[in-house]
Amino acid sequence: MKVHAIVADLETAKQAVAAGATVVQLRVKGTTAEVVARGRGFRSLAVTFVVNDDVGAALELGADGVHLGQDDPGAEVARSAGLLLGRSVSTLEQALDAEADYLGAGPVWATPSKRDADPPLGIDGLREICTAVDTPVVAIGGIDAANAAACIRAGAVGVAVVRAATDPGLRRVVDAALGDR
């Protein structure tokens, strides 16, 4: 989970994998049928494949996992189907209560893709979550090659990115920061 690329199409997913992404997360807001149509071909990528918010689509696409927000249904179905389960958290309390295989914690910094989200955690808030839970934490929100190492130093196992998904420099920064632990 070093670099978790959040993408909306297969071409961007391929570019992200070429740049070093270890996970691709298909994020499409739409019906299950729309998510499935956009997700065809993702399973052939040689990385972990996660579907955002839609357990039915994840199952139909043969995904490795699903990432659910705080209010998204389907955690029980995902667990019973053996899917990797990620949960979004934006507070320490949510992180402590979450039952998941990994947590997407953020936004760490303000970001255009999370305008309706809680206030940014900042590095201190991210560190607090990483220190308090045993579940692996992936930092998300405003992350790029310039600040990804700070997230790793705060205890995250990786970073999730939208705008920086195809930046090969990001993977180098994350690998270096993980190597310094």
Short mmCIF file of N, CA, C and O in Angstrom, two decimals, residues 94-158:
data_model
loop_
_atom_site.label_atom_id
_atom_site.label_comp_id
_atom_site.label_asym_id
_atom_site.label_seq_id
_atom_site.Cartn_x
_atom_site.Cartn_y
_atom_site.Cartn_z
N GLN A 94 -13.05 8.02 14.95
CA GLN A 94 -13.43 7.14 13.84
C GLN A 94 -12.38 6.05 13.64
O GLN A 94 -12.72 4.89 13.41
N ALA A 95 -11.12 6.42 13.74
CA ALA A 95 -10.04 5.44 13.56
C ALA A 95 -10.09 4.36 14.64
O ALA A 95 -9.91 3.17 14.35
N LEU A 96 -10.35 4.76 15.86
CA LEU A 96 -10.41 3.79 16.95
C LEU A 96 -11.61 2.85 16.82
O LEU A 96 -11.54 1.70 17.24
N ASP A 97 -12.69 3.33 16.23
CA ASP A 97 -13.90 2.52 16.08
C ASP A 97 -13.94 1.68 14.81
O ASP A 97 -14.75 0.77 14.69
N ALA A 98 -13.08 1.98 13.86
CA ALA A 98 -13.15 1.34 12.54
C ALA A 98 -12.69 -0.11 12.60
O ALA A 98 -11.66 -0.42 13.20
N GLU A 99 -13.45 -0.95 11.95
CA GLU A 99 -13.06 -2.33 11.74
C GLU A 99 -12.71 -2.45 10.27
O GLU A 99 -13.59 -2.37 9.41
N ALA A 100 -11.42 -2.58 9.98
CA ALA A 100 -10.96 -2.57 8.59
C ALA A 100 -9.58 -3.21 8.49
O ALA A 100 -8.91 -3.40 9.50
N ASP A 101 -9.20 -3.50 7.26
CA ASP A 101 -7.86 -4.01 7.00
C ASP A 101 -6.86 -2.87 6.85
O ASP A 101 -5.66 -3.07 7.06
N TYR A 102 -7.35 -1.71 6.44
CA TYR A 102 -6.53 -0.50 6.39
C TYR A 102 -7.44 0.70 6.53
O TYR A 102 -8.64 0.63 6.27
N LEU A 103 -6.86 1.81 6.96
CA LEU A 103 -7.60 3.06 7.12
C LEU A 103 -7.05 4.09 6.15
O LEU A 103 -5.83 4.25 6.03
N GLY A 104 -7.93 4.80 5.48
CA GLY A 104 -7.55 5.95 4.67
C GLY A 104 -7.80 7.18 5.53
O GLY A 104 -8.95 7.57 5.74
N ALA A 105 -6.75 7.76 6.10
CA ALA A 105 -6.89 8.86 7.06
C ALA A 105 -6.64 10.20 6.39
O ALA A 105 -5.59 10.42 5.79
N GLY A 106 -7.62 11.09 6.53
CA GLY A 106 -7.45 12.41 5.96
C GLY A 106 -8.77 13.14 5.84
O GLY A 106 -9.79 12.67 6.35
N PRO A 107 -8.73 14.27 5.22
CA PRO A 107 -7.59 14.78 4.47
C PRO A 107 -6.49 15.28 5.40
O PRO A 107 -6.77 15.87 6.44
N VAL A 108 -5.25 15.02 5.01
CA VAL A 108 -4.12 15.52 5.78
C VAL A 108 -3.99 17.02 5.53
O VAL A 108 -3.81 17.80 6.46
N TRP A 109 -4.09 17.41 4.27
CA TRP A 109 -4.08 18.82 3.88
C TRP A 109 -5.32 19.11 3.05
O TRP A 109 -5.93 18.19 2.51
N ALA A 110 -5.66 20.37 2.91
CA ALA A 110 -6.79 20.76 2.08
C ALA A 110 -6.55 20.30 0.65
O ALA A 110 -5.42 20.35 0.16
N THR A 111 -7.62 19.84 -0.01
CA THR A 111 -7.49 19.33 -1.35
C THR A 111 -8.80 19.53 -2.12
O THR A 111 -9.87 19.43 -1.51
N PRO A 112 -8.73 19.78 -3.41
CA PRO A 112 -9.95 19.97 -4.18
C PRO A 112 -10.87 18.75 -4.22
O PRO A 112 -12.07 18.88 -4.36
N SER A 113 -10.32 17.54 -4.07
CA SER A 113 -11.16 16.34 -4.16
C SER A 113 -11.90 16.05 -2.86
O SER A 113 -12.74 15.16 -2.82
N LYS A 114 -11.62 16.78 -1.81
CA LYS A 114 -12.27 16.56 -0.51
C LYS A 114 -12.82 17.86 0.06
O LYS A 114 -12.67 18.15 1.23
N ARG A 115 -13.48 18.65 -0.77
CA ARG A 115 -14.01 19.95 -0.32
C ARG A 115 -15.05 19.82 0.77
O ARG A 115 -15.16 20.69 1.62
N ASP A 116 -15.84 18.76 0.75
CA ASP A 116 -16.90 18.59 1.73
C ASP A 116 -16.43 17.79 2.95
O ASP A 116 -17.23 17.45 3.81
N ALA A 117 -15.16 17.54 3.04
CA ALA A 117 -14.61 16.71 4.12
C ALA A 117 -14.43 17.53 5.40
O ALA A 117 -14.56 18.74 5.42
N ASP A 118 -14.11 16.80 6.44
CA ASP A 118 -13.77 17.44 7.70
C ASP A 118 -12.53 18.30 7.52
O ASP A 118 -11.81 18.15 6.53
N PRO A 119 -12.24 19.17 8.48
CA PRO A 119 -11.03 19.99 8.37
C PRO A 119 -9.79 19.09 8.27
O PRO A 119 -9.78 17.97 8.78
N PRO A 120 -8.75 19.57 7.60
CA PRO A 120 -7.53 18.77 7.46
C PRO A 120 -6.96 18.36 8.82
O PRO A 120 -7.00 19.13 9.78
N LEU A 121 -6.44 17.13 8.86
CA LEU A 121 -5.83 16.60 10.07
C LEU A 121 -4.49 17.26 10.36
O LEU A 121 -4.11 17.39 11.53
N GLY A 122 -3.75 17.56 9.31
CA GLY A 122 -2.37 17.99 9.49
C GLY A 122 -1.51 16.79 9.87
O GLY A 122 -2.03 15.69 10.14
N ILE A 123 -0.23 17.00 9.90
CA ILE A 123 0.70 15.92 10.24
C ILE A 123 0.50 15.44 11.68
O ILE A 123 0.55 14.24 11.96
N ASP A 124 0.23 16.36 12.58
CA ASP A 124 0.04 15.95 13.98
C ASP A 124 -1.19 15.06 14.15
O ASP A 124 -1.15 14.07 14.88
N GLY A 125 -2.28 15.40 13.47
CA GLY A 125 -3.48 14.57 13.54
C GLY A 125 -3.26 13.20 12.91
O GLY A 125 -3.74 12.18 13.42
N LEU A 126 -2.54 13.18 11.79
CA LEU A 126 -2.20 11.90 11.15
C LEU A 126 -1.35 11.06 12.10
O LEU A 126 -1.62 9.87 12.29
N ARG A 127 -0.35 11.66 12.71
CA ARG A 127 0.53 10.94 13.65
C ARG A 127 -0.28 10.38 14.81
O ARG A 127 -0.09 9.23 15.24
N GLU A 128 -1.22 11.16 15.31
CA GLU A 128 -2.05 10.71 16.42
C GLU A 128 -2.83 9.45 16.05
O GLU A 128 -2.91 8.49 16.82
N ILE A 129 -3.40 9.44 14.87
CA ILE A 129 -4.14 8.26 14.40
C ILE A 129 -3.21 7.08 14.22
O ILE A 129 -3.47 5.97 14.69
N CYS A 130 -2.09 7.29 13.54
CA CYS A 130 -1.14 6.19 13.28
C CYS A 130 -0.63 5.57 14.57
O CYS A 130 -0.44 4.35 14.64
N THR A 131 -0.41 6.38 15.57
CA THR A 131 0.11 5.90 16.85
C THR A 131 -0.94 5.14 17.66
O THR A 131 -0.61 4.22 18.39
N ALA A 132 -2.20 5.52 17.48
CA ALA A 132 -3.27 4.98 18.31
C ALA A 132 -3.85 3.65 17.82
O ALA A 132 -4.49 2.95 18.60
N VAL A 133 -3.64 3.31 16.56
CA VAL A 133 -4.27 2.10 16.01
C VAL A 133 -3.23 1.10 15.54
O VAL A 133 -2.12 1.48 15.18
N ASP A 134 -3.63 -0.16 15.52
CA ASP A 134 -2.78 -1.21 14.98
C ASP A 134 -3.02 -1.42 13.48
O ASP A 134 -2.22 -2.04 12.81
N THR A 135 -4.13 -0.92 13.00
CA THR A 135 -4.50 -1.05 11.59
C THR A 135 -3.57 -0.18 10.73
O THR A 135 -3.31 0.96 11.09
N PRO A 136 -3.08 -0.69 9.61
CA PRO A 136 -2.25 0.14 8.73
C PRO A 136 -3.02 1.39 8.27
O PRO A 136 -4.20 1.31 7.95
N VAL A 137 -2.31 2.51 8.25
CA VAL A 137 -2.91 3.79 7.87
C VAL A 137 -2.29 4.28 6.58
O VAL A 137 -1.06 4.34 6.44
N VAL A 138 -3.16 4.64 5.63
CA VAL A 138 -2.75 5.25 4.37
C VAL A 138 -3.21 6.71 4.45
O VAL A 138 -4.39 6.97 4.65
N ALA A 139 -2.28 7.64 4.31
CA ALA A 139 -2.61 9.07 4.37
C ALA A 139 -3.22 9.51 3.05
O ALA A 139 -2.79 9.07 1.99
N ILE A 140 -4.21 10.40 3.12
CA ILE A 140 -4.85 10.91 1.92
C ILE A 140 -5.19 12.39 2.10
O ILE A 140 -5.46 12.83 3.21
N GLY A 141 -5.16 13.11 1.00
CA GLY A 141 -5.61 14.50 1.03
C GLY A 141 -4.49 15.49 0.85
O GLY A 141 -3.76 15.78 1.79
N GLY A 142 -4.35 16.00 -0.37
CA GLY A 142 -3.36 17.03 -0.65
C GLY A 142 -1.94 16.52 -0.70
O GLY A 142 -0.98 17.28 -0.57
N ILE A 143 -1.76 15.24 -0.92
CA ILE A 143 -0.43 14.62 -0.88
C ILE A 143 0.18 14.57 -2.26
O ILE A 143 -0.48 14.26 -3.25
N ASP A 144 1.48 14.87 -2.31
CA ASP A 144 2.26 14.78 -3.54
C ASP A 144 3.70 14.46 -3.16
O ASP A 144 3.99 14.21 -1.98
N ALA A 145 4.59 14.47 -4.13
CA ALA A 145 5.98 14.10 -3.87
C ALA A 145 6.67 15.05 -2.89
O ALA A 145 7.62 14.66 -2.21
N ALA A 146 6.19 16.27 -2.78
CA ALA A 146 6.81 17.24 -1.88
C ALA A 146 6.49 17.00 -0.41
O ALA A 146 7.26 17.41 0.46
N ASN A 147 5.38 16.32 -0.12
CA ASN A 147 5.01 16.16 1.29
C ASN A 147 4.73 14.71 1.70
O ASN A 147 4.40 14.45 2.85
N ALA A 148 4.87 13.78 0.79
CA ALA A 148 4.57 12.38 1.10
C ALA A 148 5.47 11.81 2.19
O ALA A 148 5.01 11.06 3.05
N ALA A 149 6.73 12.17 2.19
CA ALA A 149 7.66 11.65 3.20
C ALA A 149 7.23 12.05 4.60
O ALA A 149 7.38 11.27 5.55
N ALA A 150 6.67 13.22 4.76
CA ALA A 150 6.20 13.66 6.08
C ALA A 150 5.09 12.74 6.58
O ALA A 150 5.02 12.44 7.77
N CYS A 151 4.25 12.27 5.67
CA CYS A 151 3.19 11.34 6.05
C CYS A 151 3.77 10.00 6.50
O CYS A 151 3.29 9.41 7.48
N ILE A 152 4.77 9.53 5.81
CA ILE A 152 5.42 8.27 6.19
C ILE A 152 6.12 8.44 7.53
O ILE A 152 6.01 7.57 8.41
N ARG A 153 6.81 9.54 7.73
CA ARG A 153 7.47 9.79 9.02
C ARG A 153 6.46 9.89 10.16
O ARG A 153 6.78 9.58 11.31
N ALA A 154 5.23 10.30 9.85
CA ALA A 154 4.18 10.40 10.87
C ALA A 154 3.60 9.02 11.21
O ALA A 154 2.82 8.91 12.14
N GLY A 155 3.98 7.99 10.45
CA GLY A 155 3.54 6.64 10.77
C GLY A 155 2.69 5.96 9.71
O GLY A 155 2.34 4.79 9.86
N ALA A 156 2.32 6.66 8.65
CA ALA A 156 1.53 6.04 7.58
C ALA A 156 2.36 4.98 6.86
O ALA A 156 3.57 5.14 6.71
N VAL A 157 1.69 3.93 6.40
CA VAL A 157 2.37 2.88 5.63
C VAL A 157 2.44 3.24 4.16
O VAL A 157 3.16 2.61 3.39
N GLY A 158 1.66 4.24 3.77
CA GLY A 158 1.64 4.68 2.39
C GLY A 158 0.79 5.92 2.24
O GLY A 158 0.29 6.46 3.23
#
